[in-house]
């Protein structure tokens, strides 16, 4: 996740630099959008890579619910609730996608919620890697119980 944050931050700075150097032409705006899109793709790829590292995980997407998004400083957050239906403690690794009101992917993060007791629920918070503008929703793309 740290690598994805670095890529997103670098891309955002590069986008600002591109816009600042070339002015506000349509071409420079498109270049900036392309850089941000590339950073978003890199964040999503890094998040999926992190999910792929989980060994012996069971699909538990139905065990995890995302609440509404809210601003937290310059980032967007969402509270996640993992409910463990098993009779043993479980850890959850969760891939969360942040999307705009058009359904476009803006960011992706991985969150761990550890030691959820049998039949119990526990919360965790997903925080975007970068500033997201406009109406934003969060979806649980994938959740693994392990």
Coordinates of N, CA and C in Angstrom, one line a residue, residues 1 8 20 22 31 33 39 43-47 49 52 57 59 62 75 82 87 89 92 101-102 105-106 118 121 140:
X1 N 0.8 -1.2 0.0 CA 0.0 0.0 0.0 C 0.9 1.2 0.0
X8 N 0.8 7.2 -6.4 CA -0.3 8.1 -6.6 C 0.1 9.6 -6.3
X20 N 1.0 23.1 -15.0 CA 1.7 24.3 -14.7 C 2.6 24.7 -15.8
X22 N 2.6 23.7 -19.1 CA 2.0 23.9 -20.4 C 0.8 24.8 -20.4
X31 N -3.3 15.3 -20.6 CA -2.1 14.7 -20.1 C -2.2 14.5 -18.6
X33 N -4.9 14.2 -16.8 CA -5.9 13.2 -16.6 C -5.3 11.8 -16.8
X39 N -1.9 6.5 -12.3 CA -1.6 6.4 -10.9 C -2.7 5.6 -10.2
X43 N -2.3 2.0 -8.3 CA -2.8 1.8 -6.9 C -3.7 0.5 -6.9
X44 N -4.5 0.4 -7.9 CA -5.4 -0.8 -8.0 C -4.6 -2.1 -8.2
X45 N -3.5 -2.0 -9.0 CA -2.7 -3.1 -9.2 C -1.9 -3.5 -7.9
X46 N -1.4 -2.5 -7.2 CA -0.7 -2.8 -6.0 C -1.6 -3.4 -4.9
X47 N -2.8 -2.9 -4.9 CA -3.8 -3.4 -3.9 C -4.1 -4.9 -4.2
X49 N -2.2 -7.0 -5.8 CA -1.0 -7.7 -5.5 C -1.0 -8.1 -4.0
X52 N -3.3 -10.8 -3.3 CA -2.8 -12.1 -3.8 C -1.8 -12.7 -2.9
X57 N -6.7 -17.9 2.2 CA -7.9 -17.0 2.5 C -9.1 -17.6 1.8
X59 N -13.0 -16.7 0.4 CA -13.8 -15.6 0.0 C -14.8 -15.2 1.0
X62 N -19.1 -11.3 1.4 CA -20.4 -11.2 2.0 C -20.3 -10.9 3.5
X75 N -8.3 13.5 2.8 CA -8.6 12.1 2.3 C -10.0 11.7 2.4
X82 N -16.7 -6.0 9.5 CA -16.5 -7.4 9.2 C -17.3 -8.2 10.3
X87 N -16.9 -20.3 13.9 CA -16.8 -20.6 15.3 C -15.3 -20.4 15.8
X89 N -11.8 -17.4 15.8 CA -11.3 -16.1 15.5 C -10.9 -16.0 14.0
X92 N -9.4 -10.5 8.6 CA -9.9 -10.2 7.3 C -9.0 -9.3 6.5
X101 N -19.2 9.3 -8.9 CA -20.7 9.1 -9.1 C -21.0 8.5 -10.5
X102 N -20.0 8.5 -11.4 CA -20.2 7.8 -12.7 C -19.7 6.4 -12.7
X105 N -13.3 4.2 -11.3 CA -12.4 3.9 -10.2 C -11.5 5.1 -10.0
X106 N -11.5 5.6 -8.7 CA -10.6 6.7 -8.3 C -9.4 6.2 -7.5
X118 N -15.6 -15.2 17.0 CA -16.6 -16.0 16.5 C -18.0 -15.4 16.7
X121 N -18.6 -8.9 15.4 CA -18.3 -8.0 14.3 C -17.2 -7.0 14.8
X140 N -16.7 -2.8 -1.4 CA -15.9 -4.0 -1.0 C -15.7 -4.8 -2.3

